[in-house]
Short mmCIF file of C-alpha atoms and ligand atoms in Angstrom, two decimals:
data_model
loop_
_atom_site.label_atom_id
_atom_site.label_comp_id
_atom_site.label_asym_id
_atom_site.label_seq_id
_atom_site.Cartn_x
_atom_site.Cartn_y
_atom_site.Cartn_z
CA MET A 7 26.04 20.06 56.22
CA SER A 8 23.62 20.42 59.08
CA ASN A 9 20.70 18.79 57.29
CA LEU A 10 22.53 15.46 56.48
CA LYS A 11 20.70 13.56 59.19
CA MET A 12 17.56 14.41 57.51
CA LEU A 13 18.55 13.41 54.20
CA TYR A 14 19.94 10.00 55.49
CA LYS A 15 16.40 9.21 56.55
CA PRO A 16 16.54 5.31 57.04
CA VAL A 17 14.60 3.58 54.33
CA GLN A 18 14.01 0.14 53.05
CA GLY A 19 14.79 -0.60 49.37
CA LYS A 20 13.21 -3.09 47.05
CA THR A 21 15.82 -5.66 47.72
CA TYR A 22 18.38 -4.08 50.00
CA SER A 23 18.94 -1.44 52.55
CA LEU A 24 22.39 -0.63 53.92
CA PHE A 25 20.60 1.00 57.00
CA ALA A 26 19.48 -2.52 58.08
CA GLU A 27 17.74 -1.86 61.34
CA GLY A 28 19.78 1.17 62.35
CA GLY A 29 19.78 4.80 61.71
CA ASP A 30 22.69 5.03 59.44
CA SER A 31 24.75 3.11 56.72
CA GLU A 32 28.27 3.40 58.83
CA PRO A 33 27.92 -0.10 60.28
CA TYR A 34 27.74 -1.56 56.89
CA TYR A 35 30.85 0.10 55.72
CA ALA A 36 32.63 -0.96 58.85
CA GLU A 37 31.42 -4.63 58.19
CA ILE A 38 32.33 -4.72 54.67
CA LYS A 39 35.82 -3.34 55.29
CA ARG A 40 36.42 -5.98 58.07
CA LEU A 41 35.34 -8.61 55.82
CA ALA A 42 37.68 -7.38 53.00
CA ASP A 43 40.60 -7.28 55.40
CA ALA A 44 40.16 -10.91 56.46
CA PHE A 45 39.70 -12.13 53.07
CA LEU A 46 42.89 -10.32 51.95
CA GLU A 47 44.68 -11.91 54.91
CA ARG A 48 43.85 -15.21 53.45
CA CYS A 49 44.30 -14.29 49.85
CA PRO A 50 46.63 -11.18 49.67
CA ASP A 51 46.72 -10.81 45.99
CA GLY A 52 43.81 -8.30 45.64
CA LYS A 53 43.28 -8.84 41.85
CA ARG A 54 43.29 -12.57 42.25
CA LEU A 55 40.97 -12.45 45.04
CA LEU A 56 38.51 -10.07 42.87
CA SER A 57 38.80 -12.60 39.97
CA LEU A 58 37.82 -15.53 42.30
CA ILE A 59 34.78 -13.43 43.70
CA ARG A 60 33.56 -12.80 40.06
CA LYS A 61 33.98 -16.63 39.05
CA ALA A 62 32.03 -17.54 42.30
CA GLY A 63 29.17 -15.30 41.11
CA GLU A 64 29.21 -16.77 37.57
CA ARG A 65 28.61 -20.45 37.92
CA SER A 66 28.87 -22.31 34.68
CA VAL A 67 29.03 -25.81 33.56
CA LEU A 68 32.74 -25.43 33.30
CA TRP A 69 32.98 -24.18 37.00
CA GLY A 70 34.59 -27.33 38.36
CA LEU A 71 37.38 -27.43 35.51
CA GLN A 72 38.14 -23.77 35.88
CA THR A 73 38.74 -23.61 39.59
CA THR A 74 41.13 -25.54 41.87
CA ARG A 75 39.86 -27.49 44.90
CA ALA A 76 41.63 -24.84 47.16
CA GLU A 77 39.83 -22.14 45.26
CA ARG A 78 36.48 -23.86 45.67
CA GLN A 79 37.08 -24.24 49.40
CA THR A 80 37.95 -20.50 49.68
CA ILE A 81 34.98 -19.39 47.77
CA ARG A 82 32.77 -21.57 50.03
CA LEU A 83 34.16 -19.97 53.24
CA ILE A 84 33.93 -16.66 51.73
CA LYS A 85 30.06 -17.15 50.86
CA GLU A 86 29.33 -18.34 54.06
CA ALA A 87 31.02 -15.43 55.89
CA LEU A 88 29.23 -13.00 53.65
CA ARG A 89 25.99 -14.76 54.28
CA GLN A 90 26.57 -14.57 58.05
CA SER A 91 27.52 -10.95 58.20
CA LEU A 92 25.51 -9.48 55.27
CA SER A 93 22.08 -10.79 55.13
CA VAL A 94 20.77 -8.32 57.44
CA TYR A 95 21.04 -5.97 54.59
CA THR A 96 19.39 -7.96 52.05
CA ARG A 97 16.38 -9.23 53.72
CA ASN A 98 13.77 -8.24 50.93
CA VAL A 99 15.58 -10.11 48.19
CA SER A 100 13.56 -13.34 48.31
CA SER A 101 10.27 -11.52 48.45
CA HIS A 102 10.98 -9.47 45.64
CA LEU A 103 12.23 -12.49 43.45
CA ARG A 104 9.03 -14.48 44.55
CA THR A 105 6.72 -11.59 43.33
CA LEU A 106 8.63 -10.68 40.15
CA PRO A 107 6.34 -10.55 37.22
CA PRO A 108 7.13 -13.13 34.37
CA ALA A 109 7.78 -10.08 32.00
CA LYS A 110 10.72 -9.16 34.23
CA ARG A 111 12.28 -12.47 35.03
CA ARG A 112 14.79 -12.03 32.09
CA ASP A 113 16.33 -8.84 33.40
CA ARG A 114 19.85 -9.43 34.83
CA THR A 115 19.77 -6.68 37.22
CA LEU A 116 16.10 -7.27 38.72
CA THR A 117 16.77 -11.16 39.09
CA THR A 118 20.03 -10.73 41.25
CA LYS A 119 20.02 -13.39 43.97
CA GLU A 120 20.75 -12.76 47.51
CA GLU A 121 24.23 -14.50 47.36
CA LYS A 122 25.22 -12.51 44.53
CA TYR A 123 24.19 -9.07 46.23
CA HIS A 124 26.83 -10.14 49.01
CA LEU A 125 29.48 -10.98 46.33
CA TYR A 126 28.72 -7.62 44.58
CA MET A 127 29.03 -5.90 47.96
CA LEU A 128 32.81 -7.39 48.54
CA GLU A 129 33.54 -6.81 44.91
CA ILE A 130 32.83 -3.03 45.04
CA GLU A 131 34.97 -2.87 48.27
CA LEU A 132 37.88 -4.74 46.49
CA VAL A 133 37.60 -2.62 43.25
CA ASN A 134 37.81 0.65 45.50
CA ARG A 135 40.79 -0.66 47.11
CA ILE A 136 42.55 -1.92 43.78
CA TYR A 137 41.71 1.10 41.58
CA LYS A 138 41.56 4.04 44.05
CA GLU A 139 45.13 5.15 43.50
CA GLU A 140 44.93 4.82 39.77
CA PHE A 141 41.79 6.70 39.71
CA LYS A 142 43.12 9.52 41.70
CA ARG A 143 46.15 9.90 39.30
CA ALA A 144 43.98 10.23 36.22
CA GLU A 145 44.05 13.43 34.34
CA CYS A 146 40.41 13.55 33.60
CA LYS A 147 38.11 12.27 36.24
CA PHE A 148 34.20 12.10 35.92
CA ALA A 149 31.32 10.84 38.17
CA LEU A 150 28.03 9.33 37.20
CA ILE A 151 25.47 9.79 39.82
CA ALA A 152 22.36 7.61 39.73
CA HIS A 153 19.47 9.79 38.26
CA CYS A 154 17.02 8.31 41.04
CA LEU A 155 18.76 10.54 43.58
CA ARG A 156 16.63 13.49 41.98
CA ASP A 157 13.92 11.33 40.21
CA PHE A 158 11.36 12.17 42.64
CA ARG A 159 11.84 15.90 42.49
CA PRO A 160 9.28 17.24 40.19
CA GLY A 161 11.31 20.79 39.94
CA CYS A 162 14.71 19.14 39.06
CA ARG A 163 16.27 21.81 36.72
CA SER A 164 19.18 19.46 35.51
CA GLU A 165 20.04 19.81 31.85
CA ALA A 166 22.03 17.93 29.03
CA GLY A 167 25.69 18.37 29.59
CA GLU A 168 29.06 17.31 27.75
CA ILE A 169 29.03 13.72 28.98
CA GLU A 170 25.68 13.31 30.72
CA ALA A 171 23.12 15.54 32.44
CA VAL A 172 24.26 18.33 34.57
CA CYS A 173 22.77 19.42 38.03
CA LEU A 174 22.02 23.23 38.14
CA ARG A 175 22.00 23.32 41.98
CA CYS A 176 18.27 24.57 42.18
CA THR A 177 18.07 23.42 45.91
CA GLU A 178 20.19 22.77 48.85
CA ASP A 179 18.91 19.75 50.21
CA CYS A 180 19.60 17.51 47.17
CA LEU A 181 22.20 14.72 47.25
CA VAL A 182 23.05 15.28 43.75
CA HIS A 183 23.97 18.89 44.43
CA LEU A 184 25.82 18.01 47.69
CA GLY A 185 27.70 15.19 46.09
CA GLY A 186 28.66 17.36 43.16
CA ILE A 187 30.18 19.97 45.58
CA LEU A 188 32.32 17.38 47.19
CA LEU A 189 33.21 15.74 43.68
CA GLU A 190 34.34 19.09 42.34
CA LYS A 191 36.48 19.76 45.26
CA TYR A 192 38.58 16.64 44.43
CA GLY A 193 38.79 17.66 40.78
CA ILE A 194 35.94 15.44 39.65
CA GLN A 195 33.25 16.32 37.08
CA PRO A 196 29.84 15.30 38.49
CA TYR A 197 27.04 14.17 35.94
CA ILE A 198 23.71 12.89 36.39
CA SER A 199 23.49 9.16 34.84
CA VAL A 200 20.73 8.86 32.36
CA GLU A 201 22.38 7.20 29.45
CA MET A 202 21.59 3.64 28.95
CA GLU A 203 24.38 2.65 26.43
CA GLN A 204 27.23 3.15 28.83
CA GLU A 205 29.56 0.83 26.90
CA LYS A 206 29.55 3.23 23.97
CA LEU A 207 29.95 6.34 26.17
CA PHE A 208 32.89 4.80 28.03
CA ARG A 209 34.71 3.80 24.75
CA LYS A 210 34.38 7.19 23.28
CA LEU A 211 35.53 8.86 26.63
CA LYS A 212 38.58 6.49 26.76
CA GLN A 213 39.44 7.36 23.11
CA GLU A 214 39.15 11.09 23.77
CA HIS A 215 41.05 11.03 27.19
CA PRO A 216 43.65 8.05 27.47
CA SER A 217 44.03 9.02 31.25
CA ILE A 218 40.51 8.82 32.63
CA GLY A 219 38.90 7.63 35.79
CA ALA A 220 35.32 7.02 36.48
CA LEU A 221 33.48 7.17 39.80
CA GLY A 222 29.91 5.73 40.02
CA ILE A 223 26.92 6.25 42.50
CA ALA A 224 24.43 3.67 41.73
CA CYS A 225 22.49 0.61 43.37
CA ILE A 226 24.52 -2.29 44.18
CA PRO A 227 24.06 -4.57 41.04
CA GLU A 228 24.37 -1.56 38.57
CA LEU A 229 27.57 -0.19 40.32
CA ALA A 230 29.26 -3.60 40.20
CA MET A 231 28.28 -4.03 36.32
CA GLY A 232 29.37 -0.44 35.73
CA MET A 233 32.72 -1.27 37.53
CA ARG A 234 33.22 -4.41 35.46
CA LEU A 235 32.57 -2.32 32.28
CA CYS A 236 35.01 0.38 33.18
CA ILE A 237 37.66 -2.17 33.91
CA ARG A 238 37.08 -3.99 30.47
CA THR A 239 37.37 -0.47 28.84
CA GLY A 240 40.71 0.44 30.44
CA ILE A 241 39.08 2.96 32.73
CA PRO A 242 39.95 2.58 36.60
CA PRO A 243 36.93 2.82 38.53
CA VAL A 244 35.62 3.54 42.19
CA GLY A 245 32.27 3.79 43.60
CA ILE A 246 29.73 4.35 46.37
CA PRO A 247 26.47 2.19 46.47
CA LEU A 248 23.07 3.84 47.06
CA ASN A 249 21.88 3.18 50.50
CA ALA A 250 18.79 1.34 49.22
CA ASN A 251 17.19 0.65 45.62
CA ARG A 252 13.99 2.54 45.33
CA CYS A 253 13.84 3.75 41.85
CA ALA A 254 10.82 3.35 39.39
CA ARG A 255 12.70 0.26 37.92
CA TRP A 256 12.46 -1.62 41.18
CA MET A 257 9.36 -0.11 42.59
CA ALA A 258 6.12 0.98 40.92
CA GLN A 259 7.39 4.62 41.17
CA ALA A 260 10.51 6.31 42.50
CA HIS A 261 11.01 6.92 46.06
CA GLU A 262 13.62 8.90 47.83
CA THR A 263 17.05 7.39 48.37
CA SER A 264 20.45 8.44 49.43
CA PHE A 265 24.31 7.59 49.54
CA ASN A 266 26.71 7.94 52.19
CA LEU A 267 28.61 11.19 51.73
CA GLU A 268 31.25 10.65 54.37
CA GLN A 269 32.18 7.40 52.69
CA LEU A 270 32.50 9.32 49.40
CA GLU A 271 34.77 11.71 50.87
CA GLU A 272 36.87 8.85 52.41
CA LEU A 273 37.23 7.33 49.23
CA LEU A 274 38.52 10.49 47.64
CA THR A 275 41.19 11.19 50.26
S1 SF4 B 312 19.96 20.20 42.90
FE1 SF4 B 312 20.29 19.49 40.91
S2 SF4 B 312 19.76 17.34 40.89
FE2 SF4 B 312 18.83 18.18 42.60
S3 SF4 B 312 16.79 18.91 41.94
FE3 SF4 B 312 18.20 20.73 41.58
S4 SF4 B 312 19.09 20.45 39.50
FE4 SF4 B 312 18.03 18.53 40.10
#
């Protein structure tokens, strides 16, 4: 894969970029792993920590009653540590929120606040750690790759497949193609995600294949939401975030983006 450096061109997303100011996204992965290790030392039960992180992002009027004083203190410490370490990756969130047109202010994904991006980043890392082995043991494994990884290619020849669209591998330097080769090496069927009604799709798949695992490659808010949906449906999820969010939903038109193939392989081994 000699052309990988070219595919990983450092770019800024509408709200986040895992490149920060550097040339690749590896420092981000090192940092999120370091943070997860540190928080798991303080709270060794991964599922409990995950539930706490989710509660931290879903503040409600019952927040004070549903959490203990110790939990609230842990959450405060976690949020501050995340802010200090991860703000460098989410510098564009506030300007995006300031300029969001009124018609889009009810969109849950587009209105994600900076603090929530940091919680989602940790959530994705924790979900990968918690569900990785269960995912690998699943008899049927599929991957949903964000359509924006090929969106800007006018000649894309993908076509409808059994679960979602399938890549026909028309060009060598497409990350959907390269990711698909890697996924198949590990027995995972790759698809390009175009279906909006994922809940219906996941329920149907779980009924047809009781032992099934899902892998997602998507922007941070969509990946975290997709992982939650999988867990609710009884499907063990894992996933890799896009290096930056640059699809037409975030920007006026789709722009080139990427994801970290080396981290995908590390997740699968
Ligand atoms: S390699 Fe696959 S996803 Fe990429 S442009 Fe060709 S058909 Fe589309």
